[in-house]
PDB file of C-alpha atoms in Angstrom:
ATOM      1  CA  MET A 188     -69.732 -25.139-208.171  1.00  0.00           C
ATOM      2  CA  SER A 189     -66.370 -24.644-209.864  1.00  0.00           C
ATOM      3  CA  SER A 190     -64.662 -21.284-210.121  1.00  0.00           C
ATOM      4  CA  ARG A 191     -64.943 -21.585-213.921  1.00  0.00           C
ATOM      5  CA  THR A 192     -68.752 -21.866-213.646  1.00  0.00           C
ATOM      6  CA  ALA A 193     -68.847 -18.908-211.243  1.00  0.00           C
ATOM      7  CA  LEU A 194     -66.722 -16.810-213.594  1.00  0.00           C
ATOM      8  CA  LYS A 195     -68.941 -17.705-216.554  1.00  0.00           C
ATOM      9  CA  ARG A 196     -72.027 -16.640-214.609  1.00  0.00           C
ATOM     10  CA  LEU A 197     -70.397 -13.370-213.529  1.00  0.00           C
ATOM     11  CA  MET A 198     -69.401 -12.565-217.103  1.00  0.00           C
ATOM     12  CA  THR A 199     -72.961 -13.251-218.278  1.00  0.00           C
ATOM     13  CA  GLU A 200     -74.350 -10.971-215.549  1.00  0.00           C
ATOM     14  CA  TYR A 201     -71.786  -8.265-216.370  1.00  0.00           C
ATOM     15  CA  LYS A 202     -72.644  -8.390-220.072  1.00  0.00           C
ATOM     16  CA  GLU A 203     -76.358  -8.091-219.267  1.00  0.00           C
ATOM     17  CA  LEU A 204     -75.706  -5.085-217.014  1.00  0.00           C
ATOM     18  CA  THR A 205     -73.630  -3.306-219.663  1.00  0.00           C
ATOM     19  CA  VAL A 206     -76.130  -3.951-222.456  1.00  0.00           C
ATOM     20  CA  ASN A 207     -79.420  -3.634-220.571  1.00  0.00           C
ATOM     21  CA  ALA A 208     -78.728  -1.729-217.351  1.00  0.00           C
ATOM     22  CA  PRO A 209     -81.630  -0.684-215.100  1.00  0.00           C
ATOM     23  CA  ASP A 210     -82.105   3.042-214.412  1.00  0.00           C
ATOM     24  CA  GLY A 211     -79.411   4.425-212.132  1.00  0.00           C
ATOM     25  CA  ILE A 212     -77.135   1.412-212.591  1.00  0.00           C
ATOM     26  CA  THR A 213     -73.983   1.390-214.679  1.00  0.00           C
ATOM     27  CA  ALA A 214     -70.773  -0.584-214.605  1.00  0.00           C
ATOM     28  CA  GLY A 215     -69.534   2.397-212.668  1.00  0.00           C
ATOM     29  CA  PRO A 216     -70.819   4.577-209.851  1.00  0.00           C
ATOM     30  CA  ILE A 217     -74.302   4.213-208.397  1.00  0.00           C
ATOM     31  CA  SER A 218     -76.387   7.325-208.978  1.00  0.00           C
ATOM     32  CA  GLY A 219     -78.259   8.698-206.005  1.00  0.00           C
ATOM     33  CA  PRO A 220     -81.979   8.091-206.603  1.00  0.00           C
ATOM     34  CA  GLU A 221     -84.190  11.054-207.565  1.00  0.00           C
ATOM     35  CA  ASP A 222     -86.234  12.718-204.829  1.00  0.00           C
ATOM     36  CA  THR A 223     -83.897  11.480-202.097  1.00  0.00           C
ATOM     37  CA  PRO A 224     -81.127  13.307-200.235  1.00  0.00           C
ATOM     38  CA  TYR A 225     -78.681  11.196-202.311  1.00  0.00           C
ATOM     39  CA  GLU A 226     -79.964  12.634-205.620  1.00  0.00           C
ATOM     40  CA  GLY A 227     -77.161  13.842-207.863  1.00  0.00           C
ATOM     41  CA  GLY A 228     -74.469  11.883-206.041  1.00  0.00           C
ATOM     42  CA  LEU A 229     -72.212   9.337-207.700  1.00  0.00           C
ATOM     43  CA  PHE A 230     -71.242   6.657-205.221  1.00  0.00           C
ATOM     44  CA  THR A 231     -68.587   4.109-206.064  1.00  0.00           C
ATOM     45  CA  ALA A 232     -68.562   0.667-204.530  1.00  0.00           C
ATOM     46  CA  VAL A 233     -66.696  -2.596-204.772  1.00  0.00           C
ATOM     47  CA  ILE A 234     -68.415  -5.967-204.905  1.00  0.00           C
ATOM     48  CA  VAL A 235     -66.264  -8.925-203.886  1.00  0.00           C
ATOM     49  CA  PHE A 236     -67.399 -12.363-204.978  1.00  0.00           C
ATOM     50  CA  PRO A 237     -66.562 -15.489-202.972  1.00  0.00           C
ATOM     51  CA  LYS A 238     -65.047 -18.510-204.695  1.00  0.00           C
ATOM     52  CA  ASP A 239     -68.314 -20.402-204.292  1.00  0.00           C
ATOM     53  CA  TYR A 240     -70.497 -17.675-205.878  1.00  0.00           C
ATOM     54  CA  PRO A 241     -73.458 -17.951-206.485  1.00  0.00           C
ATOM     55  CA  LEU A 242     -73.903 -20.357-203.581  1.00  0.00           C
ATOM     56  CA  SER A 243     -72.636 -17.686-201.170  1.00  0.00           C
ATOM     57  CA  PRO A 244     -73.349 -13.973-201.428  1.00  0.00           C
ATOM     58  CA  PRO A 245     -70.819 -11.357-202.407  1.00  0.00           C
ATOM     59  CA  THR A 246     -69.945  -8.471-200.130  1.00  0.00           C
ATOM     60  CA  MET A 247     -70.367  -4.850-201.121  1.00  0.00           C
ATOM     61  CA  LYS A 248     -68.498  -1.840-199.809  1.00  0.00           C
ATOM     62  CA  PHE A 249     -68.888   1.796-200.777  1.00  0.00           C
ATOM     63  CA  THR A 250     -65.527   3.393-201.504  1.00  0.00           C
ATOM     64  CA  THR A 251     -67.130   6.827-201.603  1.00  0.00           C
ATOM     65  CA  ASP A 252     -68.016   8.410-198.268  1.00  0.00           C
ATOM     66  CA  ILE A 253     -71.722   7.777-197.664  1.00  0.00           C
ATOM     67  CA  TYR A 254     -73.910   8.362-194.611  1.00  0.00           C
ATOM     68  CA  HIS A 255     -76.742   5.863-194.421  1.00  0.00           C
ATOM     69  CA  PRO A 256     -78.490   3.747-191.774  1.00  0.00           C
ATOM     70  CA  ASN A 257     -77.696   0.522-193.638  1.00  0.00           C
ATOM     71  CA  VAL A 258     -74.052   1.256-194.401  1.00  0.00           C
ATOM     72  CA  TYR A 259     -71.399   0.729-191.757  1.00  0.00           C
ATOM     73  CA  LYS A 260     -69.002   3.607-191.170  1.00  0.00           C
ATOM     74  CA  ASP A 261     -66.324   1.670-193.083  1.00  0.00           C
ATOM     75  CA  GLY A 262     -68.597   1.548-196.165  1.00  0.00           C
ATOM     76  CA  ASN A 263     -69.770  -2.075-195.906  1.00  0.00           C
ATOM     77  CA  VAL A 264     -73.383  -2.489-197.000  1.00  0.00           C
ATOM     78  CA  CYS A 265     -75.796  -4.313-194.700  1.00  0.00           C
ATOM     79  CA  ILE A 266     -78.904  -5.481-196.558  1.00  0.00           C
ATOM     80  CA  SER A 267     -80.772  -8.764-196.433  1.00  0.00           C
ATOM     81  CA  ILE A 268     -79.920  -9.864-199.959  1.00  0.00           C
ATOM     82  CA  LEU A 269     -76.216  -9.910-199.002  1.00  0.00           C
ATOM     83  CA  HIS A 270     -76.738 -12.072-195.919  1.00  0.00           C
ATOM     84  CA  ALA A 271     -75.907 -15.769-196.024  1.00  0.00           C
ATOM     85  CA  PRO A 272     -78.709 -18.057-197.178  1.00  0.00           C
ATOM     86  CA  GLY A 273     -81.021 -19.775-194.738  1.00  0.00           C
ATOM     87  CA  ASP A 274     -82.761 -18.735-191.574  1.00  0.00           C
ATOM     88  CA  ASP A 275     -81.643 -15.604-189.748  1.00  0.00           C
ATOM     89  CA  PRO A 276     -80.158 -16.559-186.359  1.00  0.00           C
ATOM     90  CA  ASN A 277     -81.616 -13.302-184.963  1.00  0.00           C
ATOM     91  CA  GLN A 278     -85.039 -14.105-186.460  1.00  0.00           C
ATOM     92  CA  TYR A 279     -85.262 -10.636-188.023  1.00  0.00           C
ATOM     93  CA  GLU A 280     -85.240 -11.651-191.692  1.00  0.00           C
ATOM     94  CA  SER A 281     -87.037 -14.473-193.404  1.00  0.00           C
ATOM     95  CA  ALA A 282     -84.977 -16.897-195.467  1.00  0.00           C
ATOM     96  CA  SER A 283     -86.685 -15.578-198.615  1.00  0.00           C
ATOM     97  CA  GLU A 284     -85.184 -12.114-198.023  1.00  0.00           C
ATOM     98  CA  ARG A 285     -81.636 -13.434-197.757  1.00  0.00           C
ATOM     99  CA  TRP A 286     -79.184 -14.527-200.425  1.00  0.00           C
ATOM    100  CA  SER A 287     -79.997 -17.430-202.700  1.00  0.00           C
ATOM    101  CA  PRO A 288     -78.228 -18.596-205.869  1.00  0.00           C
ATOM    102  CA  VAL A 289     -81.077 -17.210-207.992  1.00  0.00           C
ATOM    103  CA  GLN A 290     -80.104 -13.672-206.971  1.00  0.00           C
ATOM    104  CA  SER A 291     -77.879 -11.670-209.308  1.00  0.00           C
ATOM    105  CA  VAL A 292     -75.634  -8.633-209.382  1.00  0.00           C
ATOM    106  CA  GLU A 293     -78.498  -6.676-210.941  1.00  0.00           C
ATOM    107  CA  LYS A 294     -80.800  -7.585-208.023  1.00  0.00           C
ATOM    108  CA  ILE A 295     -78.112  -6.560-205.536  1.00  0.00           C
ATOM    109  CA  LEU A 296     -77.650  -3.191-207.218  1.00  0.00           C
ATOM    110  CA  LEU A 297     -81.385  -2.591-207.451  1.00  0.00           C
ATOM    111  CA  SER A 298     -81.680  -3.450-203.742  1.00  0.00           C
ATOM    112  CA  VAL A 299     -78.940  -0.943-202.926  1.00  0.00           C
ATOM    113  CA  VAL A 300     -80.632   1.824-204.932  1.00  0.00           C
ATOM    114  CA  SER A 301     -83.891   0.970-203.151  1.00  0.00           C
ATOM    115  CA  MET A 302     -82.035   1.030-199.828  1.00  0.00           C
ATOM    116  CA  LEU A 303     -80.763   4.532-200.597  1.00  0.00           C
ATOM    117  CA  ALA A 304     -84.331   5.669-201.251  1.00  0.00           C
ATOM    118  CA  GLU A 305     -85.868   3.854-198.281  1.00  0.00           C
ATOM    119  CA  PRO A 306     -83.461   3.056-195.430  1.00  0.00           C
ATOM    120  CA  ASN A 307     -84.325   0.315-192.969  1.00  0.00           C
ATOM    121  CA  ASP A 308     -83.768   2.188-189.715  1.00  0.00           C
ATOM    122  CA  GLU A 309     -85.006  -0.796-187.684  1.00  0.00           C
ATOM    123  CA  SER A 310     -81.900  -2.782-188.560  1.00  0.00           C
ATOM    124  CA  GLY A 311     -79.231  -0.144-188.683  1.00  0.00           C
ATOM    125  CA  ALA A 312     -75.591  -0.777-189.477  1.00  0.00           C
ATOM    126  CA  ASN A 313     -74.853   2.850-188.643  1.00  0.00           C
ATOM    127  CA  ILE A 314     -76.788   3.439-185.417  1.00  0.00           C
ATOM    128  CA  GLU A 315     -76.082   7.189-185.417  1.00  0.00           C
ATOM    129  CA  ALA A 316     -77.486   7.539-188.959  1.00  0.00           C
ATOM    130  CA  SER A 317     -80.515   5.394-188.025  1.00  0.00           C
ATOM    131  CA  LYS A 318     -81.328   7.569-185.026  1.00  0.00           C
ATOM    132  CA  MET A 319     -80.856  10.764-187.007  1.00  0.00           C
ATOM    133  CA  TRP A 320     -83.015   9.431-189.882  1.00  0.00           C
ATOM    134  CA  ARG A 321     -85.849   8.943-187.376  1.00  0.00           C
ATOM    135  CA  SER A 322     -85.437  12.006-185.166  1.00  0.00           C
ATOM    136  CA  ASN A 323     -83.754  14.789-187.148  1.00  0.00           C
ATOM    137  CA  ARG A 324     -84.307  14.410-190.871  1.00  0.00           C
ATOM    138  CA  LYS A 325     -83.088  17.958-191.582  1.00  0.00           C
ATOM    139  CA  GLN A 326     -79.665  17.242-190.046  1.00  0.00           C
ATOM    140  CA  PHE A 327     -79.557  13.807-191.698  1.00  0.00           C
ATOM    141  CA  ASP A 328     -80.231  15.376-195.106  1.00  0.00           C
ATOM    142  CA  ALA A 329     -77.520  18.017-194.525  1.00  0.00           C
ATOM    143  CA  ILE A 330     -74.918  15.323-193.788  1.00  0.00           C
ATOM    144  CA  VAL A 331     -76.007  13.341-196.854  1.00  0.00           C
ATOM    145  CA  HIS A 332     -75.838  16.479-199.041  1.00  0.00           C
ATOM    146  CA  ASP A 333     -72.214  16.916-197.898  1.00  0.00           C
ATOM    147  CA  CYS A 334     -71.543  13.306-198.942  1.00  0.00           C
ATOM    148  CA  VAL A 335     -73.150  14.005-202.344  1.00  0.00           C
ATOM    149  CA  LYS A 336     -70.888  17.038-202.836  1.00  0.00           C
ATOM    150  CA  ARG A 337     -67.789  15.034-201.894  1.00  0.00           C
ATOM    151  CA  SER A 338     -68.857  12.238-204.275  1.00  0.00           C
ATOM    152  CA  LEU A 339     -68.766  14.838-207.052  1.00  0.00           C
ATOM    153  CA  GLY A 340     -65.484  16.359-205.925  1.00  0.00           C
ATOM    154  CA  ILE A 341     -67.160  19.624-204.889  1.00  0.00           C
TER     155      ILE A 341
END
């Protein structure tokens, strides 16, 4: 796929997101989902698209401090939809859960909002956050609330 075709697709997806954005998604920060410890937070992220998009998945990295089982300490997001297409070499994910060219930026963002609401602590990128999510939810929530405050500049 040529870079011109990839750019055309990205512009189409961007236009759709700006005109008909799903709840909690804007061409700006991701809003913390309601009824979660992330509620009220505004979390910025960068999505980097490879030259062969949509054949290969983009990468996503939060630029706002966020504490989450599926986000590495450096902000990189670890969710199935952003993993390379095909079978998982670790046999944890099915190929249908991983990236495919039919996925879109909207689906990525919706998956991230869902991830914020329901972390996958079985496949943690941040092991400390995964353990705390399971064993000490009160402390986990307190750390996340601090992240929410910092995301708002408080």
